[in-house]
PDB file of C-alpha atoms in Angstrom:
ATOM      1  CA  UNK A  17    -104.492  24.450  25.027  1.00  0.00           C
ATOM      2  CA  UNK A  18    -107.096  24.716  27.723  1.00  0.00           C
ATOM      3  CA  UNK A  19    -108.606  28.378  27.386  1.00  0.00           C
ATOM      4  CA  UNK A  20    -109.912  30.094  30.462  1.00  0.00           C
ATOM      5  CA  UNK A  21    -112.852  32.561  30.167  1.00  0.00           C
ATOM      6  CA  UNK A  22    -113.782  34.856  33.068  1.00  0.00           C
ATOM      7  CA  UNK A  23    -116.846  36.736  33.428  1.00  0.00           C
ATOM      8  CA  UNK A  24    -117.895  39.385  34.005  1.00  0.00           C
ATOM      9  CA  UNK A  25    -114.779  41.405  32.729  1.00  0.00           C
ATOM     10  CA  UNK A  26    -115.539  44.109  35.128  1.00  0.00           C
ATOM     11  CA  UNK A  27    -117.820  43.847  38.451  1.00  0.00           C
ATOM     12  CA  UNK A  28    -118.930  47.127  39.863  1.00  0.00           C
ATOM     13  CA  UNK A  29    -119.963  46.516  43.536  1.00  0.00           C
ATOM     14  CA  UNK A  30    -120.052  48.444  46.795  1.00  0.00           C
ATOM     15  CA  UNK A  31    -118.110  47.741  50.022  1.00  0.00           C
ATOM     16  CA  UNK A  32    -120.041  45.146  52.107  1.00  0.00           C
ATOM     17  CA  UNK A  33    -121.518  43.408  49.024  1.00  0.00           C
ATOM     18  CA  UNK A  34    -121.030  40.070  47.805  1.00  0.00           C
ATOM     19  CA  UNK A  35    -118.963  39.339  44.734  1.00  0.00           C
ATOM     20  CA  UNK A  36    -119.248  36.118  42.617  1.00  0.00           C
ATOM     21  CA  UNK A  37    -116.523  35.663  39.984  1.00  0.00           C
ATOM     22  CA  UNK A  38    -116.664  33.011  37.194  1.00  0.00           C
ATOM     23  CA  UNK A  39    -113.999  31.019  35.481  1.00  0.00           C
ATOM     24  CA  UNK A  40    -115.057  28.681  32.650  1.00  0.00           C
ATOM     25  CA  UNK A  41    -112.545  26.233  31.017  1.00  0.00           C
ATOM     26  CA  UNK A  42    -112.657  24.999  27.383  1.00  0.00           C
ATOM     27  CA  UNK A  43    -111.973  21.512  28.651  1.00  0.00           C
ATOM     28  CA  UNK A  44    -112.373  19.813  32.000  1.00  0.00           C
ATOM     29  CA  UNK A  45    -109.712  20.843  34.547  1.00  0.00           C
ATOM     30  CA  UNK A  46    -108.781  18.828  37.586  1.00  0.00           C
ATOM     31  CA  UNK A  47    -109.943  20.436  40.636  1.00  0.00           C
ATOM     32  CA  UNK A  48    -106.522  19.944  42.267  1.00  0.00           C
ATOM     33  CA  UNK A  49    -105.134  22.178  39.680  1.00  0.00           C
ATOM     34  CA  UNK A  50    -107.466  25.476  39.663  1.00  0.00           C
ATOM     35  CA  UNK A  51    -106.037  28.507  41.405  1.00  0.00           C
ATOM     36  CA  UNK A  52    -107.220  32.117  41.944  1.00  0.00           C
ATOM     37  CA  UNK A  53    -104.973  35.201  42.283  1.00  0.00           C
ATOM     38  CA  UNK A  54    -105.518  38.823  43.260  1.00  0.00           C
ATOM     39  CA  UNK A  55    -103.477  41.625  41.678  1.00  0.00           C
ATOM     40  CA  UNK A  56    -103.565  45.203  42.821  1.00  0.00           C
ATOM     41  CA  UNK A  57    -102.253  48.014  40.677  1.00  0.00           C
ATOM     42  CA  UNK A  58     -98.361  47.845  40.542  1.00  0.00           C
ATOM     43  CA  UNK A  59     -98.296  44.752  42.645  1.00  0.00           C
ATOM     44  CA  UNK A  60     -97.533  41.066  41.916  1.00  0.00           C
ATOM     45  CA  UNK A  61    -100.314  38.578  41.821  1.00  0.00           C
ATOM     46  CA  UNK A  62    -100.987  36.958  45.277  1.00  0.00           C
ATOM     47  CA  UNK A  63    -102.302  33.431  45.430  1.00  0.00           C
ATOM     48  CA  UNK A  64    -105.752  33.224  47.078  1.00  0.00           C
ATOM     49  CA  UNK A  65    -107.015  29.860  46.449  1.00  0.00           C
ATOM     50  CA  UNK A  66    -105.630  26.577  45.130  1.00  0.00           C
ATOM     51  CA  UNK A  67    -106.985  23.233  44.423  1.00  0.00           C
ATOM     52  CA  UNK A  68    -110.202  25.040  43.628  1.00  0.00           C
ATOM     53  CA  UNK A  69    -111.400  25.443  47.083  1.00  0.00           C
ATOM     54  CA  UNK A  70    -108.378  25.711  49.484  1.00  0.00           C
ATOM     55  CA  UNK A  71    -107.530  29.040  50.907  1.00  0.00           C
ATOM     56  CA  UNK A  72    -103.714  30.080  50.776  1.00  0.00           C
ATOM     57  CA  UNK A  73    -102.053  30.891  54.077  1.00  0.00           C
ATOM     58  CA  UNK A  74    -103.057  34.330  55.286  1.00  0.00           C
ATOM     59  CA  UNK A  75    -106.206  34.764  53.129  1.00  0.00           C
ATOM     60  CA  UNK A  76    -109.408  35.788  55.108  1.00  0.00           C
ATOM     61  CA  UNK A  77    -112.293  33.524  55.145  1.00  0.00           C
ATOM     62  CA  UNK A  78    -114.357  35.906  53.295  1.00  0.00           C
ATOM     63  CA  UNK A  79    -112.684  34.437  50.165  1.00  0.00           C
ATOM     64  CA  UNK A  80    -114.033  31.092  48.969  1.00  0.00           C
ATOM     65  CA  UNK A  81    -113.475  29.091  45.945  1.00  0.00           C
ATOM     66  CA  UNK A  82    -115.835  26.156  44.546  1.00  0.00           C
ATOM     67  CA  UNK A  83    -116.434  24.270  41.254  1.00  0.00           C
ATOM     68  CA  UNK A  84    -115.407  21.356  39.152  1.00  0.00           C
ATOM     69  CA  UNK A  85    -114.938  20.165  35.763  1.00  0.00           C
ATOM     70  CA  UNK A  86    -115.283  23.453  33.527  1.00  0.00           C
ATOM     71  CA  UNK A  87    -117.037  25.710  35.906  1.00  0.00           C
ATOM     72  CA  UNK A  88    -115.314  27.311  38.726  1.00  0.00           C
ATOM     73  CA  UNK A  89    -116.405  30.228  41.097  1.00  0.00           C
ATOM     74  CA  UNK A  90    -114.509  32.752  43.516  1.00  0.00           C
ATOM     75  CA  UNK A  91    -116.850  34.207  45.944  1.00  0.00           C
ATOM     76  CA  UNK A  92    -115.891  37.226  48.228  1.00  0.00           C
ATOM     77  CA  UNK A  93    -118.761  37.134  50.866  1.00  0.00           C
ATOM     78  CA  UNK A  94    -118.298  40.961  51.947  1.00  0.00           C
ATOM     79  CA  UNK A  95    -116.301  43.223  50.040  1.00  0.00           C
ATOM     80  CA  UNK A  96    -113.587  45.178  52.037  1.00  0.00           C
ATOM     81  CA  UNK A  97    -112.096  48.307  50.518  1.00  0.00           C
ATOM     82  CA  UNK A  98    -108.851  46.504  50.092  1.00  0.00           C
ATOM     83  CA  UNK A  99    -110.625  43.626  47.693  1.00  0.00           C
ATOM     84  CA  UNK A 100    -110.987  45.945  44.880  1.00  0.00           C
ATOM     85  CA  UNK A 101    -108.450  44.485  42.411  1.00  0.00           C
ATOM     86  CA  UNK A 102    -108.140  42.307  39.494  1.00  0.00           C
ATOM     87  CA  UNK A 103    -108.771  38.568  39.977  1.00  0.00           C
ATOM     88  CA  UNK A 104    -107.328  35.853  37.612  1.00  0.00           C
ATOM     89  CA  UNK A 105    -107.921  32.230  37.694  1.00  0.00           C
ATOM     90  CA  UNK A 106    -105.161  29.697  36.604  1.00  0.00           C
ATOM     91  CA  UNK A 107    -105.204  25.981  35.499  1.00  0.00           C
ATOM     92  CA  UNK A 108    -102.469  23.295  35.092  1.00  0.00           C
ATOM     93  CA  UNK A 109    -103.008  20.652  32.417  1.00  0.00           C
ATOM     94  CA  UNK A 110    -102.591  20.050  28.721  1.00  0.00           C
ATOM     95  CA  UNK A 111    -100.060  21.977  26.481  1.00  0.00           C
ATOM     96  CA  UNK A 112     -99.143  24.535  27.533  1.00  0.00           C
ATOM     97  CA  UNK A 113     -99.375  23.221  31.022  1.00  0.00           C
ATOM     98  CA  UNK A 114    -100.164  26.508  32.554  1.00  0.00           C
ATOM     99  CA  UNK A 115    -102.711  28.993  31.351  1.00  0.00           C
ATOM    100  CA  UNK A 116    -104.452  32.013  33.029  1.00  0.00           C
ATOM    101  CA  UNK A 117    -107.879  33.671  32.373  1.00  0.00           C
ATOM    102  CA  UNK A 118    -108.165  37.243  31.148  1.00  0.00           C
ATOM    103  CA  UNK A 119    -109.177  38.409  34.588  1.00  0.00           C
ATOM    104  CA  UNK A 120    -112.094  39.990  36.252  1.00  0.00           C
ATOM    105  CA  UNK A 121    -111.781  43.545  37.733  1.00  0.00           C
ATOM    106  CA  UNK A 122    -113.779  44.265  40.940  1.00  0.00           C
ATOM    107  CA  UNK A 123    -114.123  47.861  41.105  1.00  0.00           C
ATOM    108  CA  UNK A 124    -115.935  50.519  43.248  1.00  0.00           C
ATOM    109  CA  UNK A 125    -119.572  51.111  42.432  1.00  0.00           C
TER     110      UNK A 125
ATOM    111  CA  UNK B  25     -90.024  33.875  55.391  1.00  0.00           C
ATOM    112  CA  UNK B  26     -89.989  32.690  51.611  1.00  0.00           C
ATOM    113  CA  UNK B  27     -89.181  35.368  49.446  1.00  0.00           C
ATOM    114  CA  UNK B  28     -88.418  36.173  45.726  1.00  0.00           C
ATOM    115  CA  UNK B  29     -86.686  39.441  45.025  1.00  0.00           C
ATOM    116  CA  UNK B  30     -86.154  40.612  41.420  1.00  0.00           C
ATOM    117  CA  UNK B  31     -83.724  43.118  39.963  1.00  0.00           C
ATOM    118  CA  UNK B  32     -84.716  46.659  39.045  1.00  0.00           C
ATOM    119  CA  UNK B  33     -86.281  48.137  36.021  1.00  0.00           C
ATOM    120  CA  UNK B  34     -84.647  48.278  32.787  1.00  0.00           C
ATOM    121  CA  UNK B  35     -84.849  50.546  29.674  1.00  0.00           C
ATOM    122  CA  UNK B  36     -83.198  49.036  26.893  1.00  0.00           C
ATOM    123  CA  UNK B  37     -83.041  49.958  23.136  1.00  0.00           C
ATOM    124  CA  UNK B  38     -84.200  47.471  20.554  1.00  0.00           C
ATOM    125  CA  UNK B  39     -81.758  44.838  19.621  1.00  0.00           C
ATOM    126  CA  UNK B  40     -80.154  44.982  22.986  1.00  0.00           C
ATOM    127  CA  UNK B  41     -80.176  42.140  25.649  1.00  0.00           C
ATOM    128  CA  UNK B  42     -81.297  42.220  29.138  1.00  0.00           C
ATOM    129  CA  UNK B  43     -80.943  39.760  32.133  1.00  0.00           C
ATOM    130  CA  UNK B  44     -83.373  39.748  34.851  1.00  0.00           C
ATOM    131  CA  UNK B  45     -82.507  38.064  38.282  1.00  0.00           C
ATOM    132  CA  UNK B  46     -84.802  36.443  40.875  1.00  0.00           C
ATOM    133  CA  UNK B  47     -83.033  35.896  44.154  1.00  0.00           C
ATOM    134  CA  UNK B  48     -84.677  33.503  46.444  1.00  0.00           C
ATOM    135  CA  UNK B  49     -84.529  32.982  50.253  1.00  0.00           C
ATOM    136  CA  UNK B  50     -86.340  31.321  53.072  1.00  0.00           C
ATOM    137  CA  UNK B  51     -86.545  27.765  51.652  1.00  0.00           C
ATOM    138  CA  UNK B  52     -84.226  25.104  50.025  1.00  0.00           C
ATOM    139  CA  UNK B  53     -83.608  26.547  46.503  1.00  0.00           C
ATOM    140  CA  UNK B  54     -83.614  23.104  44.701  1.00  0.00           C
ATOM    141  CA  UNK B  55     -86.889  21.923  46.228  1.00  0.00           C
ATOM    142  CA  UNK B  56     -89.322  23.811  44.012  1.00  0.00           C
ATOM    143  CA  UNK B  57     -89.480  24.804  40.403  1.00  0.00           C
ATOM    144  CA  UNK B  58     -89.284  28.451  39.460  1.00  0.00           C
ATOM    145  CA  UNK B  59     -91.606  29.758  36.823  1.00  0.00           C
ATOM    146  CA  UNK B  60     -91.589  32.889  34.614  1.00  0.00           C
ATOM    147  CA  UNK B  61     -94.580  35.010  33.642  1.00  0.00           C
ATOM    148  CA  UNK B  62     -94.985  38.020  31.482  1.00  0.00           C
ATOM    149  CA  UNK B  63     -97.482  40.810  31.873  1.00  0.00           C
ATOM    150  CA  UNK B  64     -97.576  43.430  29.053  1.00  0.00           C
ATOM    151  CA  UNK B  65     -98.909  46.946  29.899  1.00  0.00           C
ATOM    152  CA  UNK B  66    -102.619  46.720  30.838  1.00  0.00           C
ATOM    153  CA  UNK B  67    -102.851  43.055  29.807  1.00  0.00           C
ATOM    154  CA  UNK B  68    -103.190  39.660  31.793  1.00  0.00           C
ATOM    155  CA  UNK B  69    -100.571  37.142  32.693  1.00  0.00           C
ATOM    156  CA  UNK B  70     -98.839  34.736  30.367  1.00  0.00           C
ATOM    157  CA  UNK B  71     -96.894  31.722  31.466  1.00  0.00           C
ATOM    158  CA  UNK B  72     -93.420  31.855  29.711  1.00  0.00           C
ATOM    159  CA  UNK B  73     -91.933  28.527  31.183  1.00  0.00           C
ATOM    160  CA  UNK B  74     -90.026  27.149  34.106  1.00  0.00           C
ATOM    161  CA  UNK B  75     -86.619  25.917  35.121  1.00  0.00           C
ATOM    162  CA  UNK B  76     -85.967  22.674  37.086  1.00  0.00           C
ATOM    163  CA  UNK B  77     -83.793  23.942  39.853  1.00  0.00           C
ATOM    164  CA  UNK B  78     -82.471  20.629  40.698  1.00  0.00           C
ATOM    165  CA  UNK B  79     -81.138  19.900  36.957  1.00  0.00           C
ATOM    166  CA  UNK B  80     -81.131  23.481  35.679  1.00  0.00           C
ATOM    167  CA  UNK B  81     -83.256  21.983  32.683  1.00  0.00           C
ATOM    168  CA  UNK B  82     -85.311  24.905  31.134  1.00  0.00           C
ATOM    169  CA  UNK B  83     -88.782  24.447  29.371  1.00  0.00           C
ATOM    170  CA  UNK B  84     -90.160  27.288  27.205  1.00  0.00           C
ATOM    171  CA  UNK B  85     -93.630  28.048  26.319  1.00  0.00           C
ATOM    172  CA  UNK B  86     -94.591  28.391  22.702  1.00  0.00           C
ATOM    173  CA  UNK B  87     -93.705  32.012  21.805  1.00  0.00           C
ATOM    174  CA  UNK B  88     -90.697  32.027  24.156  1.00  0.00           C
ATOM    175  CA  UNK B  89     -88.278  30.035  22.387  1.00  0.00           C
ATOM    176  CA  UNK B  90     -84.869  31.200  20.867  1.00  0.00           C
ATOM    177  CA  UNK B  91     -84.631  34.768  22.375  1.00  0.00           C
ATOM    178  CA  UNK B  92     -85.454  33.798  25.971  1.00  0.00           C
ATOM    179  CA  UNK B  93     -83.175  31.903  28.240  1.00  0.00           C
ATOM    180  CA  UNK B  94     -83.726  30.549  31.877  1.00  0.00           C
ATOM    181  CA  UNK B  95     -80.745  29.948  33.909  1.00  0.00           C
ATOM    182  CA  UNK B  96     -79.655  29.361  37.510  1.00  0.00           C
ATOM    183  CA  UNK B  97     -76.807  30.154  39.873  1.00  0.00           C
ATOM    184  CA  UNK B  98     -77.538  27.664  42.685  1.00  0.00           C
ATOM    185  CA  UNK B  99     -74.604  29.055  44.819  1.00  0.00           C
ATOM    186  CA  UNK B 100     -76.613  32.287  45.498  1.00  0.00           C
ATOM    187  CA  UNK B 101     -80.077  30.720  45.026  1.00  0.00           C
ATOM    188  CA  UNK B 102     -80.945  32.792  42.041  1.00  0.00           C
ATOM    189  CA  UNK B 103     -82.678  32.268  38.927  1.00  0.00           C
ATOM    190  CA  UNK B 104     -82.343  34.324  35.639  1.00  0.00           C
ATOM    191  CA  UNK B 105     -84.232  35.392  32.748  1.00  0.00           C
ATOM    192  CA  UNK B 106     -82.281  36.669  29.744  1.00  0.00           C
ATOM    193  CA  UNK B 107     -83.970  38.209  26.580  1.00  0.00           C
ATOM    194  CA  UNK B 108     -81.806  38.991  23.590  1.00  0.00           C
ATOM    195  CA  UNK B 109     -82.639  40.782  20.414  1.00  0.00           C
ATOM    196  CA  UNK B 110     -85.120  43.020  22.279  1.00  0.00           C
ATOM    197  CA  UNK B 111     -88.263  44.224  20.434  1.00  0.00           C
ATOM    198  CA  UNK B 112     -90.781  46.790  21.451  1.00  0.00           C
ATOM    199  CA  UNK B 113     -93.232  44.266  22.062  1.00  0.00           C
ATOM    200  CA  UNK B 114     -91.084  42.638  24.813  1.00  0.00           C
ATOM    201  CA  UNK B 115     -91.842  45.710  26.835  1.00  0.00           C
ATOM    202  CA  UNK B 116     -93.653  44.208  29.902  1.00  0.00           C
ATOM    203  CA  UNK B 117     -93.396  43.214  33.535  1.00  0.00           C
ATOM    204  CA  UNK B 118     -91.623  40.062  34.039  1.00  0.00           C
ATOM    205  CA  UNK B 119     -92.348  37.825  37.167  1.00  0.00           C
ATOM    206  CA  UNK B 120     -90.624  34.851  38.620  1.00  0.00           C
ATOM    207  CA  UNK B 121     -92.806  32.796  40.949  1.00  0.00           C
ATOM    208  CA  UNK B 122     -92.223  29.525  42.947  1.00  0.00           C
ATOM    209  CA  UNK B 123     -94.429  26.666  42.030  1.00  0.00           C
ATOM    210  CA  UNK B 124     -96.155  24.567  44.598  1.00  0.00           C
ATOM    211  CA  UNK B 125     -95.577  21.258  43.399  1.00  0.00           C
ATOM    212  CA  UNK B 126     -98.528  19.101  44.137  1.00  0.00           C
ATOM    213  CA  UNK B 127    -101.118  21.822  43.502  1.00  0.00           C
ATOM    214  CA  UNK B 128     -99.383  23.453  40.474  1.00  0.00           C
ATOM    215  CA  UNK B 129    -100.003  26.883  41.431  1.00  0.00           C
ATOM    216  CA  UNK B 130     -97.449  29.756  42.073  1.00  0.00           C
ATOM    217  CA  UNK B 131     -96.591  31.175  45.428  1.00  0.00           C
ATOM    218  CA  UNK B 132     -94.945  33.488  46.112  1.00  0.00           C
ATOM    219  CA  UNK B 133     -94.152  35.634  43.214  1.00  0.00           C
ATOM    220  CA  UNK B 134     -91.253  38.255  42.725  1.00  0.00           C
ATOM    221  CA  UNK B 135     -92.296  41.916  42.836  1.00  0.00           C
ATOM    222  CA  UNK B 136     -91.780  42.053  39.192  1.00  0.00           C
ATOM    223  CA  UNK B 137     -89.272  43.688  36.863  1.00  0.00           C
ATOM    224  CA  UNK B 138     -90.438  46.206  34.308  1.00  0.00           C
ATOM    225  CA  UNK B 139     -88.345  45.941  30.952  1.00  0.00           C
ATOM    226  CA  UNK B 140     -89.028  48.814  28.673  1.00  0.00           C
ATOM    227  CA  UNK B 141     -87.785  48.477  25.123  1.00  0.00           C
ATOM    228  CA  UNK B 142     -87.577  52.009  23.304  1.00  0.00           C
ATOM    229  CA  UNK B 143     -85.361  53.768  21.078  1.00  0.00           C
TER     230      UNK B 143
END
């Protein structure tokens, strides 16, 4: 099983600041198969980034993904009030084929 | 637009069964696999498995065999998750999500169905 570890667990920032979220895999993950989701309280997750660096439709360009191998990053260049949420990374490969990281909560400082 | 609309919250007693529906619209139903995820209260996301919308063949993740059944009704573009022998630890929000084939990610998701198991 490919285990995803996300850090930090909680990131306390102010609106306008830059957020850098890390996702580390226990084994190499194909960049084609690394995705990021945003989840707000009481809502379903929303796809932000797929293929490690491609933004999903309708996602603002302040969100960007990067990385390869075992280390991936989601960057939010300038936090807007609506960006305070939990962020999950997800990979495809191995057995089970899909796994999620435990999430990073971005909250207001 | 593409939409996945799930059935409403359920309150069940231990030992009972529940069937959650996921009605899709806005795309050709059998062009994309449908996956199911579980999120226990205050916890992260767990992949439960998927169903091939062409063949109806389900695949279950470890820990979701035996009491969990995925099914389809292609005539109404709807997928179902049935859980039997409910336990308190099955209390969770269950999500269906369309799989984006080549990129192996999930988009969009249903709004989620809260299943509460309590005596």
